[in-house]
Tab-separated table of C-alpha atoms in Angstrom:
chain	number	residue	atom	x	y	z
L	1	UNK	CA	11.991	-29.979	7.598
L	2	UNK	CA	15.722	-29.872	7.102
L	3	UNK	CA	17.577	-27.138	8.319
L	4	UNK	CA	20.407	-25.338	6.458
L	5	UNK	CA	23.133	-23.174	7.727
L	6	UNK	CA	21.872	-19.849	6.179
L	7	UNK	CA	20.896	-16.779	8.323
L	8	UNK	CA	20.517	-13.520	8.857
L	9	UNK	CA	16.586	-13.371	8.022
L	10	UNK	CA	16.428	-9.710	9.080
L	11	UNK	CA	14.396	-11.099	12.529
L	12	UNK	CA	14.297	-8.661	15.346
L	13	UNK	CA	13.558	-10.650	19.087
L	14	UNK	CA	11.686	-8.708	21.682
L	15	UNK	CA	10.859	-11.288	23.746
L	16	UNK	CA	12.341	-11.515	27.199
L	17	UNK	CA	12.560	-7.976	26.695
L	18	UNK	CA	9.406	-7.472	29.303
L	19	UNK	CA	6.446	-4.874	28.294
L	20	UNK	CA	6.410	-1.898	25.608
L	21	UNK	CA	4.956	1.363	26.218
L	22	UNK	CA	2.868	1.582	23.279
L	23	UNK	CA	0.210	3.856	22.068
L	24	UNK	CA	-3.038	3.728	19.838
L	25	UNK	CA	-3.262	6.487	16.668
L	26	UNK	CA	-4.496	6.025	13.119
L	27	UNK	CA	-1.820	3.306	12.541
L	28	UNK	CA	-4.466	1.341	15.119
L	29	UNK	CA	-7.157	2.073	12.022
L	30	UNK	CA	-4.784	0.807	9.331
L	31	UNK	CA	-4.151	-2.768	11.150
L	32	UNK	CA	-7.900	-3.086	12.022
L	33	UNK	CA	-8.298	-3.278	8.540
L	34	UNK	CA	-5.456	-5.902	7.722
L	35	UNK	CA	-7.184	-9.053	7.161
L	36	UNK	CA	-4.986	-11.319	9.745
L	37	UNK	CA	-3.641	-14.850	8.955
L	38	UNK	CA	-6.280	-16.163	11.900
L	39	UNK	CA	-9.200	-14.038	11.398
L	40	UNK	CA	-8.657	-11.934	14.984
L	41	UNK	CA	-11.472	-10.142	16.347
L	42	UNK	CA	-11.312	-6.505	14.521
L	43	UNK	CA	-12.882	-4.845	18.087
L	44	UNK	CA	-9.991	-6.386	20.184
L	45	UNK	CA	-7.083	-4.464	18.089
L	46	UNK	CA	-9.337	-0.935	18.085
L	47	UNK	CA	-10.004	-1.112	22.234
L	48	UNK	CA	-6.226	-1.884	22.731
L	49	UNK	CA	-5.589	1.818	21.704
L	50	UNK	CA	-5.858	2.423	25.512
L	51	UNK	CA	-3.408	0.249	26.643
L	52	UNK	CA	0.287	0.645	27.918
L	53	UNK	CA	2.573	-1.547	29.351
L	54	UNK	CA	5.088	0.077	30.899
L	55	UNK	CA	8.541	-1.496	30.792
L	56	UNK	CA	11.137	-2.230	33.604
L	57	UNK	CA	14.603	-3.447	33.651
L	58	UNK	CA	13.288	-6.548	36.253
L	59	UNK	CA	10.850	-7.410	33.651
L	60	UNK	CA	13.314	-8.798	31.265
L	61	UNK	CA	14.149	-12.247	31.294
L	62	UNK	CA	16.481	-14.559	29.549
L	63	UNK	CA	15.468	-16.859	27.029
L	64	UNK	CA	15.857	-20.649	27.370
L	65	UNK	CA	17.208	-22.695	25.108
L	66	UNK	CA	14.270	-23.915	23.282
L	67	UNK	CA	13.091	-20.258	22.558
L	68	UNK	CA	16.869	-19.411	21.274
L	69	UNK	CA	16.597	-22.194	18.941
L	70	UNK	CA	13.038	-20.792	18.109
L	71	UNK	CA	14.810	-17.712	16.976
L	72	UNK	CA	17.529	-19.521	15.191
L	73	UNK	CA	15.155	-21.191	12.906
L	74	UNK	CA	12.761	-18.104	12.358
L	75	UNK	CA	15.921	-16.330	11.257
L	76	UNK	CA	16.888	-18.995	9.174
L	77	UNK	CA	13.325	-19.408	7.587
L	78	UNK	CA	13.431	-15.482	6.940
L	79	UNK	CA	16.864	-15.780	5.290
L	80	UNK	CA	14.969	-18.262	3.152
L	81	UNK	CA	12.358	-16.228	2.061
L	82	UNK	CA	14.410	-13.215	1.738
L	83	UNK	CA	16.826	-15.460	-1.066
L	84	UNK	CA	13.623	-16.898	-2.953
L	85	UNK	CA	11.839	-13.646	-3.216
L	86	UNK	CA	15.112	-11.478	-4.421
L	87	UNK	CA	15.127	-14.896	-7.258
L	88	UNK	CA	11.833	-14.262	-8.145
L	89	UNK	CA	11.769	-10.425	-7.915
L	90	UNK	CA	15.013	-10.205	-10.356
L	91	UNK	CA	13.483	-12.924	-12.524
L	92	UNK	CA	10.650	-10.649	-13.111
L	93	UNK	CA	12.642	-7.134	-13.245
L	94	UNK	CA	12.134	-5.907	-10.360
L	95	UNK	CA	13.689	-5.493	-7.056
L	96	UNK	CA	12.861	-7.106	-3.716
L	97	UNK	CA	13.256	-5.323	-0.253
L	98	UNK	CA	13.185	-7.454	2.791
L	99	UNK	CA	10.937	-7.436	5.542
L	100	UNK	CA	11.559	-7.473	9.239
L	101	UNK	CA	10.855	-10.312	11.555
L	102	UNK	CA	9.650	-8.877	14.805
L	103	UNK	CA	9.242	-12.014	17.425
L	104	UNK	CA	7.223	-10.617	20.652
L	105	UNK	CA	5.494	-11.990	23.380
L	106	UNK	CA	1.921	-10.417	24.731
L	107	UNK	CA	2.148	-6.938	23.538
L	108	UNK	CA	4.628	-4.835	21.827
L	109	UNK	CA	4.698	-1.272	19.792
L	110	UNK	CA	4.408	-1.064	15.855
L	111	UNK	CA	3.752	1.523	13.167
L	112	UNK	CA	0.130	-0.113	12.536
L	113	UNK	CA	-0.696	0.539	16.649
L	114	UNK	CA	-0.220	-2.012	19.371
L	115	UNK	CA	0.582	-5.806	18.434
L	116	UNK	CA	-1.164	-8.099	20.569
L	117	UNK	CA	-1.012	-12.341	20.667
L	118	UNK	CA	-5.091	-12.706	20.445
L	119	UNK	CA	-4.024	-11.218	16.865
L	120	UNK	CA	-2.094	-13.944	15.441
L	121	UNK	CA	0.128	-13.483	13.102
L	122	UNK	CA	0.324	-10.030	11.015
L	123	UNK	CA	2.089	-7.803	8.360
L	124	UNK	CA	2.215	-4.323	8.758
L	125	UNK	CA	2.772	-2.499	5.668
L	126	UNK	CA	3.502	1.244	7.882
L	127	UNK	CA	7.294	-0.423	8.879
L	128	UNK	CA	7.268	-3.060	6.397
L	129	UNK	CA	7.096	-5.734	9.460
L	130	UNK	CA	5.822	-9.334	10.547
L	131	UNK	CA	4.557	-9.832	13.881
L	132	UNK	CA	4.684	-13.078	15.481
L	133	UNK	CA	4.050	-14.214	18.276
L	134	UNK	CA	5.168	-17.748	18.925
L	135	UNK	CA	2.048	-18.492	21.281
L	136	UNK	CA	-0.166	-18.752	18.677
L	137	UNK	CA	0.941	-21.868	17.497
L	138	UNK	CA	-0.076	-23.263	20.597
L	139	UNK	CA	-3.496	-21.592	19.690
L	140	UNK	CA	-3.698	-23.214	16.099
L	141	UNK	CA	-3.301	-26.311	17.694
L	142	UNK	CA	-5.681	-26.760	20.492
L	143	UNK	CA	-7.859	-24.567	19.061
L	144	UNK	CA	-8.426	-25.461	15.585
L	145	UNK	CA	-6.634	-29.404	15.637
L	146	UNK	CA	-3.840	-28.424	13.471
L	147	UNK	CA	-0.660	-30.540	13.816
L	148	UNK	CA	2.333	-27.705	14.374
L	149	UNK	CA	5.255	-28.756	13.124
L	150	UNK	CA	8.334	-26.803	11.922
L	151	UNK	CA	6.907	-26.647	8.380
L	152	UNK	CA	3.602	-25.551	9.642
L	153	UNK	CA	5.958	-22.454	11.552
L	154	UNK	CA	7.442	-21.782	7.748
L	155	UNK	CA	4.285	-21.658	6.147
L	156	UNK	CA	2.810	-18.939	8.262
L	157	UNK	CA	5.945	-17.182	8.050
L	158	UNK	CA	5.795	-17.345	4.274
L	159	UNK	CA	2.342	-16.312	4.131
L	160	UNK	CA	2.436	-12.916	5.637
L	161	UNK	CA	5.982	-12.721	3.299
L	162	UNK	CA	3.122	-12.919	0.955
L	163	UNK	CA	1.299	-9.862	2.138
L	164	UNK	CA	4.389	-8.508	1.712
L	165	UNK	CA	4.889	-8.760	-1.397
L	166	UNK	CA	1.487	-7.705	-2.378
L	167	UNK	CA	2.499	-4.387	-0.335
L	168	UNK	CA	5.452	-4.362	-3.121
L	169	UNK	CA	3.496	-5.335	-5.442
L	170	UNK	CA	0.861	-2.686	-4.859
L	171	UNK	CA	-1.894	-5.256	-4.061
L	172	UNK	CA	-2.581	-4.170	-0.609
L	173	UNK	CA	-2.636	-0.203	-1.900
L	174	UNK	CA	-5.256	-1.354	-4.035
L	175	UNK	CA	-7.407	-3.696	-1.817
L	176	UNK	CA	-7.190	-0.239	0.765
L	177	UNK	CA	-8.770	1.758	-1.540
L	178	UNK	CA	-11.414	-0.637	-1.937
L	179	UNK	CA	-12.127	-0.706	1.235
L	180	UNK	CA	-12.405	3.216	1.521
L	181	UNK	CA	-14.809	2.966	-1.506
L	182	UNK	CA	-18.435	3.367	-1.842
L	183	UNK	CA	-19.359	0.980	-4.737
L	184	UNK	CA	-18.499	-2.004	-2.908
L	185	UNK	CA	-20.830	-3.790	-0.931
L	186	UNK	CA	-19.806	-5.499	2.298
L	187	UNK	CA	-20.212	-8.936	0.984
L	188	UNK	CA	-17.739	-7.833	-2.336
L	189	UNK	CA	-15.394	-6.242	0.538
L	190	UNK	CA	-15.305	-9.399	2.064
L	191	UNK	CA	-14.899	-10.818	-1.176
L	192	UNK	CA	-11.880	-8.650	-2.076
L	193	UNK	CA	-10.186	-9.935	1.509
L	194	UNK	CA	-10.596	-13.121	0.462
L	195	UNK	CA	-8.596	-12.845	-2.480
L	196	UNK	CA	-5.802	-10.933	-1.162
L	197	UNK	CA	-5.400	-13.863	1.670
L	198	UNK	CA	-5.963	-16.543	-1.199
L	199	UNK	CA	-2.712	-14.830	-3.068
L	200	UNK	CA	-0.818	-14.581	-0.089
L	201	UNK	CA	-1.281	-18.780	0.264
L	202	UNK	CA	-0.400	-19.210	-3.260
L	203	UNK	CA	3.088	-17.005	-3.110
L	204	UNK	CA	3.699	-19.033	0.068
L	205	UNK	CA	3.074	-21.892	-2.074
L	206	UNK	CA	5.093	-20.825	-4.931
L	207	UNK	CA	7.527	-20.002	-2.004
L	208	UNK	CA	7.402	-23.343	-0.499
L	209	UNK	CA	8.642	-24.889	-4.347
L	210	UNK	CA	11.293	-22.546	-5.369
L	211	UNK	CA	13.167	-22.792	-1.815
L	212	UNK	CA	12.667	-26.641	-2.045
L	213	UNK	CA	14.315	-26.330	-5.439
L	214	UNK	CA	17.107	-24.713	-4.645
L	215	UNK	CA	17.719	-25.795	-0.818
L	216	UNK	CA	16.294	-29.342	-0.576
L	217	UNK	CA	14.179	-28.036	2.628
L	218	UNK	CA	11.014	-30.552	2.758
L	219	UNK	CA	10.980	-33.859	4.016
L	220	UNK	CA	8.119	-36.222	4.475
L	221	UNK	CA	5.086	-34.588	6.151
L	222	UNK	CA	5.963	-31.119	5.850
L	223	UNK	CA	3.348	-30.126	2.726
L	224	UNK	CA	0.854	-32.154	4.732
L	225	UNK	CA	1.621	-30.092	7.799
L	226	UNK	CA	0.903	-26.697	5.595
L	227	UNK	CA	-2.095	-27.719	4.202
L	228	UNK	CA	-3.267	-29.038	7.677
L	229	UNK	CA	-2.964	-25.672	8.684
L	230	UNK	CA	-4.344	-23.847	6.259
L	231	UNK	CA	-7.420	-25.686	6.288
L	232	UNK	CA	-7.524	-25.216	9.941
L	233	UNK	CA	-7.903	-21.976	9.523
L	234	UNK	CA	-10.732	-21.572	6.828
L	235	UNK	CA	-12.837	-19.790	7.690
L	236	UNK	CA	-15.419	-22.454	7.484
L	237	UNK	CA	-13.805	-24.470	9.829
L	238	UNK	CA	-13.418	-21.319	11.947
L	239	UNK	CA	-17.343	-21.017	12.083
L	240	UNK	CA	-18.399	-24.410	12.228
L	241	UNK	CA	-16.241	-24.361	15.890
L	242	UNK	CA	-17.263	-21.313	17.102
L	243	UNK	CA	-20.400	-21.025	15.669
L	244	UNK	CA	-22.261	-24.230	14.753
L	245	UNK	CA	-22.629	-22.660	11.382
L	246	UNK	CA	-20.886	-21.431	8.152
L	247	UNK	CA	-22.523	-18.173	6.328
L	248	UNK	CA	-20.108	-18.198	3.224
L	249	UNK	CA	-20.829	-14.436	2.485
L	250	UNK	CA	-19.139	-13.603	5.571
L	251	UNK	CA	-16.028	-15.141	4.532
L	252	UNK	CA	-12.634	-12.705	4.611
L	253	UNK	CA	-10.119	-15.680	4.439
L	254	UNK	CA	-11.323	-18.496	2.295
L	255	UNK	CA	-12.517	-21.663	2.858
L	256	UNK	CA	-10.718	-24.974	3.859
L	257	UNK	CA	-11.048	-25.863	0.497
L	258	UNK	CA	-9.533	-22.734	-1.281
L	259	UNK	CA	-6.834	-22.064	0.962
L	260	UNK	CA	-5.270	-26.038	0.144
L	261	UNK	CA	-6.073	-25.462	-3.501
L	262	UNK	CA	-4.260	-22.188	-3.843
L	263	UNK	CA	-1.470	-23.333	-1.866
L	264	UNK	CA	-1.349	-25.919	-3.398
L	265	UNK	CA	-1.731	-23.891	-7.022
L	266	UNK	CA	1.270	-22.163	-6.095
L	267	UNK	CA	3.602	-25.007	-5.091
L	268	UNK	CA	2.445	-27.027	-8.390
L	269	UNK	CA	3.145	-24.098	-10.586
L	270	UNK	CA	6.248	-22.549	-9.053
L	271	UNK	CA	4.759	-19.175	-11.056
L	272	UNK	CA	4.236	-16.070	-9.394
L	273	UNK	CA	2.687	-14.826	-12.463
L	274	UNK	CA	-0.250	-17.826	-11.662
L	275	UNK	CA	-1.882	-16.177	-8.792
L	276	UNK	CA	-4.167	-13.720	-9.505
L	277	UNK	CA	-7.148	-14.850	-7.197
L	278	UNK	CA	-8.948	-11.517	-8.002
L	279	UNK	CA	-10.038	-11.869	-11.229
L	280	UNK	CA	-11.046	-15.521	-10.839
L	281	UNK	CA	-13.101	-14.455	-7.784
L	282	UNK	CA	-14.705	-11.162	-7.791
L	283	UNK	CA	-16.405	-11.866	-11.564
């Protein structure tokens, strides 16, 4: 991946910063029910609403050098998003409002309840936020065999900037109200989360091709990388390694499969407008 000299990707660092107090509330409902980018355990976000960490001056620490250059290029990747998605936004009428970058390690506060690393990856739509911490790409590696390279980093950035702009979109208000609804069974819930991670891999696709346009970002490898990790994460492969099997009703994420081919769908087409995994799903 080539780097560029463009920042200020609205990313706020908390690590080194030592614990949070934090506290549980409804916000801990709202992110139970936020389908994350690894497929966390649901139970392990609702049981941290009874923990605090308190914080202390001696906690903090000072970041090396690798994990200031970690920053530099997360900033730089959100300064990326944030110019494709104000493109795309104005190309469709509309206007685009940036997200914030929130880099953590272990715990830390947010408006959906406590962030945790066993969580992966997440957008909160209460503060309009990505969580990240940088552990888990340590996890998506010797857990599921994906290859992490810098690319791999951009494309799970760019797919919770997806969820984000579903949230603008109105997606996500929708897909909540599903989920508060009676008519839908849990297999057509599960459906429904399926879909809204499915679009989230096709705007980071459709991401991935306008900012390749219009910054010459991807060298050799780098689509590879994405759609190594993607597939790493269907949820088939997810079952198949933790448990021997694959029940396909239980999916919330997509298979292997689906997640390359919407990513994929996305990069190819370079058309937001391409990307409604809804209706081509829940027929």
């Amino acid at each position: 991946m080539r780097w560029t000299d463009d920042r200020g990707g609205n990313v706020e660092d908390r690590r080194g910063s030592g614990g949070a107090i934090v506290g549980g509330g409804l916000g801990t409902i709202i992110i139970a029910a936020i389908v994350f980018f690894l497929g966390g355990d649901p139970s392990a976000i609702l049981n941290s609403e009874n923990i605090a960490q308190s914080s202390s001056a001696d906690a903090k620490r000072e970041l090396s050098a690798n994990e200031q250059k970690i920053g530099e290029m997360v900033d730089m990747m959100g300064k990326w998003n944030i110019i494709t998605w104000d493109q795309i936004f104005k190309e469709n009428g509309i206007i685009y409002e940036k997200p914030k970058i929130i880099l953590f390690e272990s715990t830390t506060s947010s408006r959906c309840g406590i962030a945790q690393s066993a969580m992966g990856p997440f957008y909160c739509p209460a503060d309009q936020s990505i969580y990240m911490d940088m552990s888990f790409f340590n996890e998506l590696q010797s857990r599921f065999g994906a290859k992490v390279t810098e690319f791999t980093i951009a494309y799970v950035l760019a797919h919770e900037v997806g969820h984000h702009v579903q949230n603008l979109l109105g997606t996500l208000n929708e897909t909540d109200k599903a989920r508060g609804s009676a008519r839908y069974s849990e297999a057509q819930l599960n459906q429904i989360s399926v879909a809204t991670e499915l679009q989230a891999d096709f705007y980071a696709g459709v991401w991935a091709k306008k900012t390749d346009t219009n910054k010459n970002i991807l060298e050799p490898g780098d689509l590879e990388s994405a759609i190594n990790a993607a597939e790493a994460v269907g949820d088939d492969n997810i079952q198949k390694r933790s448990q021997g099997y694959v029940n396909q009703e239980s999916f919330t994420h997509g298979s292997s499969a689906q997640r390359k081919e919407w990513f994929m769908k996305g990069y190819n087409s370079g058309d937001i407008k391409q990307g409604d995994t809804f209706s081509q799903l829940l027929r």
